[in-house]
Coordinates of C-alpha atoms in Angstrom, one line a residue:
M543 CA 0.0 0.0 0.0
R544 CA 2.8 2.3 0.9
A545 CA 4.5 1.4 -2.3
E546 CA 1.4 2.4 -4.3
I547 CA 1.2 5.7 -2.4
S548 CA 4.9 6.3 -3.0
F549 CA 4.5 5.5 -6.7
G550 CA 1.5 7.8 -7.0
K551 CA 3.4 10.7 -5.3
S552 CA 6.3 10.1 -7.6
L553 CA 4.0 10.2 -10.7
I554 CA 2.3 13.4 -9.5
G555 CA 5.7 14.9 -8.9
I556 CA 6.9 14.1 -12.4
L557 CA 3.7 15.6 -13.9
F558 CA 4.0 18.7 -11.8
V559 CA 7.7 19.3 -12.8
G560 CA 6.7 18.8 -16.4
L561 CA 3.9 21.3 -16.2
A562 CA 6.2 23.7 -14.4
A563 CA 8.8 23.4 -17.1
A564 CA 6.2 24.0 -19.8
G565 CA 4.9 27.0 -18.0
C566 CA 8.4 28.5 -17.6
T567 CA 9.1 28.2 -21.3
T568 CA 8.5 31.6 -22.9
T569 CA 8.5 32.7 -26.5
P570 CA 10.4 35.9 -27.3
K571 CA 8.0 38.8 -27.6
P572 CA 8.3 41.2 -30.5
A573 CA 10.1 44.4 -29.6
T574 CA 7.6 47.1 -28.7
A575 CA 7.7 50.2 -30.9
P576 CA 8.9 53.3 -29.2
A577 CA 6.2 55.5 -27.9
K578 CA 5.3 58.4 -30.3
T579 CA 6.2 61.7 -28.9
K580 CA 3.6 64.3 -29.3
T581 CA 5.0 67.3 -31.1
T582 CA 3.5 70.7 -30.5
Q583 CA 3.9 73.3 -33.2
A584 CA 4.7 76.8 -32.1
Q585 CA 1.9 79.2 -32.5
P586 CA 2.8 81.9 -34.9
K587 CA 3.0 85.4 -33.4
V588 CA 1.2 88.5 -34.6
T589 CA 3.8 90.9 -35.9
F590 CA 3.6 94.7 -35.6
N591 CA 6.1 96.9 -37.3
Y592 CA 7.6 99.9 -35.5
T593 CA 10.1 102.6 -36.4
A594 CA 12.4 104.9 -34.5
K595 CA 9.6 107.5 -34.5
D596 CA 7.2 104.9 -32.9
R597 CA 9.8 104.2 -30.2
D598 CA 10.0 108.0 -29.6
C599 CA 6.2 108.2 -29.4
L600 CA 6.1 105.4 -26.8
K601 CA 8.7 107.2 -24.7
R602 CA 6.8 110.4 -24.9
A603 CA 3.6 108.8 -23.7
M604 CA 5.4 107.1 -20.8
Y605 CA 7.1 110.4 -19.8
F606 CA 4.3 112.9 -19.9
E607 CA 1.5 110.6 -18.7
S608 CA 3.4 109.2 -15.7
Q609 CA 4.2 112.6 -14.4
H610 CA 7.9 112.1 -15.0
S611 CA 7.9 109.5 -12.3
D612 CA 10.0 106.3 -12.5
E613 CA 10.3 103.0 -14.4
D614 CA 7.3 101.5 -12.7
G615 CA 5.1 104.4 -13.9
Y616 CA 6.7 104.3 -17.3
M617 CA 6.0 100.6 -17.7
A618 CA 2.4 101.0 -16.7
V619 CA 1.6 103.6 -19.3
G620 CA 3.7 101.8 -21.9
T621 CA 1.6 98.7 -21.2
V622 CA -1.6 100.6 -21.9
V623 CA -0.2 101.8 -25.2
M624 CA 0.7 98.2 -26.2
N625 CA -2.7 97.0 -25.1
R626 CA -4.4 99.5 -27.3
L627 CA -2.1 98.7 -30.2
T628 CA -2.8 94.9 -30.1
S629 CA -6.5 95.1 -29.3
G630 CA -7.5 96.0 -32.9
A631 CA -9.8 98.8 -31.7
Y632 CA -7.2 101.6 -32.0
P633 CA -4.8 102.8 -34.7
P634 CA -2.4 100.1 -35.9
S635 CA 0.8 101.9 -35.0
I636 CA 2.3 103.2 -31.7
C637 CA 2.4 106.8 -32.9
G638 CA -1.1 106.5 -34.2
V639 CA -2.2 105.3 -30.7
V640 CA -0.3 108.0 -28.8
A641 CA -1.3 110.9 -31.2
Q642 CA -5.0 109.9 -31.2
E643 CA -7.0 113.0 -30.4
K644 CA -8.2 113.5 -26.8
Q645 CA -6.7 110.3 -25.6
F646 CA -3.3 111.2 -24.1
A647 CA -1.8 114.2 -22.5
P648 CA -2.0 117.5 -24.5
G649 CA 1.2 118.3 -26.2
V650 CA 2.5 114.7 -25.8
M651 CA 3.9 114.8 -29.4
T652 CA 5.5 118.3 -29.2
R653 CA 6.6 119.1 -25.7
E654 CA 10.2 118.7 -24.6
V655 CA 11.5 115.6 -22.8
K656 CA 14.1 116.4 -20.2
P657 CA 17.5 114.8 -21.1
Q658 CA 17.8 113.5 -17.5
A659 CA 14.9 111.1 -18.1
E660 CA 16.2 109.6 -21.3
P661 CA 18.2 106.7 -19.8
E662 CA 15.2 105.3 -17.9
L663 CA 12.8 105.9 -20.7
A664 CA 15.1 104.1 -23.2
T665 CA 15.4 101.1 -20.8
A666 CA 11.6 100.9 -20.4
A667 CA 10.9 101.3 -24.1
D668 CA 13.4 98.7 -25.1
A669 CA 12.1 96.3 -22.5
I670 CA 8.6 96.6 -24.0
L671 CA 9.6 96.5 -27.7
L672 CA 12.6 94.1 -27.6
K673 CA 11.7 91.8 -24.7
G674 CA 7.9 91.9 -24.7
A675 CA 7.9 93.2 -21.1
R676 CA 4.6 94.5 -19.6
H677 CA 3.6 95.8 -16.2
P678 CA 2.0 92.7 -14.6
A679 CA -0.5 94.6 -12.6
V680 CA -2.0 96.6 -15.5
K681 CA -3.4 93.3 -17.1
D682 CA -5.9 94.2 -19.9
A683 CA -6.3 97.9 -18.8
M684 CA -6.5 100.4 -21.7
F685 CA -7.6 103.4 -19.5
F686 CA -6.2 105.4 -16.6
H687 CA -6.7 108.8 -14.9
T688 CA -4.9 110.7 -12.3
D689 CA -5.0 108.9 -9.0
G690 CA -7.5 110.3 -6.4
L691 CA -10.2 111.3 -8.9
K692 CA -13.7 109.8 -8.6
F693 CA -16.1 109.1 -11.4
P694 CA -19.8 108.0 -11.2
Y695 CA -19.4 105.1 -13.6
N696 CA -19.9 101.4 -12.6
N697 CA -17.9 99.9 -15.5
M698 CA -14.5 101.1 -14.3
H699 CA -12.7 98.0 -12.9
Y700 CA -9.5 99.3 -11.3
V701 CA -6.5 97.0 -11.4
T702 CA -3.5 99.1 -10.0
V703 CA -2.0 102.5 -9.3
A704 CA 1.4 103.4 -10.7
G705 CA 3.2 106.6 -11.5
G706 CA 0.4 108.8 -10.0
N707 CA -2.3 107.1 -12.2
A708 CA -5.1 104.7 -11.5
F709 CA -5.5 102.1 -14.2
Y710 CA -8.7 100.4 -15.0
E711 CA -10.5 98.1 -17.4
K712 CA -14.0 98.7 -18.7
R713 CA -16.2 95.7 -17.7
D714 CA -19.9 95.2 -17.8
S715 CA -22.1 93.9 -14.9
N716 CA -21.1 90.3 -15.7
G717 CA -17.4 91.1 -15.5
M718 CA -16.8 90.9 -19.3
L719 CA -14.5 93.3 -21.0
Q720 CA -16.4 96.0 -23.0
T721 CA -13.4 96.5 -25.3
P722 CA -11.7 94.0 -27.5
P723 CA -9.1 92.3 -25.3
P724 CA -5.4 92.9 -26.1
L725 CA -3.1 90.2 -27.2
P726 CA -0.8 88.7 -24.5
S727 CA 2.8 89.7 -24.9
Y728 CA 3.9 86.1 -25.8
E729 CA 1.7 86.3 -28.9
V730 CA 3.1 89.6 -30.1
A731 CA 6.3 90.1 -32.1
M732 CA 7.6 93.6 -32.6
N733 CA 9.6 94.1 -35.9
Y734 CA 11.8 97.1 -36.2
V735 CA 11.7 98.7 -39.7
P736 CA 14.5 101.3 -40.2
G737 CA 14.2 104.1 -42.7
E738 CA 10.4 103.9 -43.0
S739 CA 8.3 107.0 -43.7
M740 CA 7.2 108.8 -40.6
L741 CA 3.6 109.1 -41.9
P742 CA 1.1 107.1 -39.9
P743 CA 0.5 103.8 -41.7
Q744 CA -3.2 104.5 -42.1
F745 CA -2.4 107.2 -44.7
E746 CA -1.7 105.6 -48.0
A747 CA 0.7 107.2 -50.6
L748 CA -0.7 109.1 -53.5
I749 CA -0.7 107.1 -56.7
P750 CA -1.5 108.1 -60.3
S751 CA -5.0 107.9 -61.5
A752 CA -6.3 105.2 -63.9
V753 CA -5.3 107.3 -66.9
P754 CA -1.6 108.0 -66.6
V755 CA 0.0 111.0 -68.3
P756 CA 2.0 109.7 -71.3
L757 CA 5.8 110.3 -71.1
P758 CA 7.9 111.2 -74.2
A759 CA 10.5 108.9 -75.5
P760 CA 14.0 109.6 -74.2
D761 CA 15.9 112.1 -76.3
P762 CA 19.7 111.9 -76.5
M763 CA 19.9 115.7 -77.0
A764 CA 20.1 118.0 -74.0
T765 CA 16.9 119.7 -73.1
A766 CA 16.3 123.0 -71.3
S767 CA 15.8 121.2 -68.0
T768 CA 19.2 119.4 -68.3
A769 CA 21.4 122.1 -69.9
P770 CA 23.6 124.1 -67.5
M771 CA 22.2 127.5 -66.6
Q772 CA 24.2 130.5 -67.9
I773 CA 23.9 134.0 -66.5
T774 CA 23.9 136.7 -69.1
A775 CA 23.5 140.5 -69.1
P776 CA 19.9 141.7 -69.1
V777 CA 18.4 141.9 -72.6
T778 CA 16.9 145.3 -73.5
A779 CA 15.7 144.5 -76.9
P780 CA 13.6 141.5 -77.8
E781 CA 15.6 138.7 -79.3
P782 CA 14.6 137.6 -82.8
S783 CA 12.9 134.3 -83.0
I784 CA 15.0 131.5 -84.4
E785 CA 13.3 128.9 -86.4
P786 CA 14.7 125.4 -86.0
E787 CA 16.4 123.9 -89.0
P788 CA 14.6 121.1 -90.7
G789 CA 15.3 117.7 -89.2
I790 CA 16.2 119.0 -85.7
R791 CA 14.0 117.5 -82.9
I792 CA 12.5 119.9 -80.4
A793 CA 12.2 118.7 -76.7
I794 CA 8.6 119.3 -75.5
P795 CA 8.4 119.5 -71.7
T796 CA 5.7 117.2 -70.2
P797 CA 3.2 119.0 -68.0
R798 CA 2.9 117.8 -64.4
P799 CA -0.5 116.2 -63.6
A800 CA -2.9 118.4 -61.7
Y801 CA -3.6 117.5 -58.0
D802 CA -7.1 116.4 -58.7
S803 CA -5.9 113.7 -61.2
V804 CA -4.5 111.6 -58.3
M805 CA -6.4 109.7 -55.7
L806 CA -5.8 107.9 -52.5
R807 CA -5.1 104.1 -52.6
G808 CA -8.2 102.6 -51.0
G809 CA -9.9 104.5 -48.2
M810 CA -8.5 105.7 -44.9
P811 CA -9.8 103.5 -42.1
M812 CA -11.8 105.2 -39.3
T813 CA -10.4 104.7 -35.9
G814 CA -12.3 104.5 -32.7
G815 CA -12.0 107.1 -29.9

């Protein structure tokens, strides 16, 4: 009996070892493909051109509106200028924003900036234009007034005080901005354009009308406009008229077009107040 039990145990042990060996046998798994990395494409920035004149306009607004204060006041006013520029509701250039009628301090474009303020103004302007810096507390504000004044309007949402001014956003009763929001600085690229015309960009150049004035063919002979001027003694008697010899070409000056024969390219966009 014991021999049978022992044989049975041996048989069970052999079966168990065989099953265990079969279970431990593994087939090589195919190599897993590397996980795909999710690539994020950089969002293109909105580019605004500016000239040396625009930089000067920015400095003027910061200087005269911040009561000649300090860099904190300069940056606050400069942020308002950039908020207006990128909102789409104001002129599309810095000088256009600053020079807009009844928006910034009287004489902001003509008064003298003291030389002592130039270093700080230049630092603040370059921080805004070259580095995209903004005054963090100004947020989306596009309006300000002298600190301490009170107005009976309930849409003035104040955000900060800097440089003697109180800055505010216009919001409705639900807290929504009543003006188009400005672009955040990380979505804005400022492109310096040297040698550009100082005219505001909303004024297009004059171009010829649809019917151009015909120009004469080039003449190898010198004309009255190209010949050197000679000073002679005053003539007391009328000079006899000289008839040109046959075959000699006479240069006929081309009249300049009248002013009313030109027109503006497109229309001048209207800007909001």
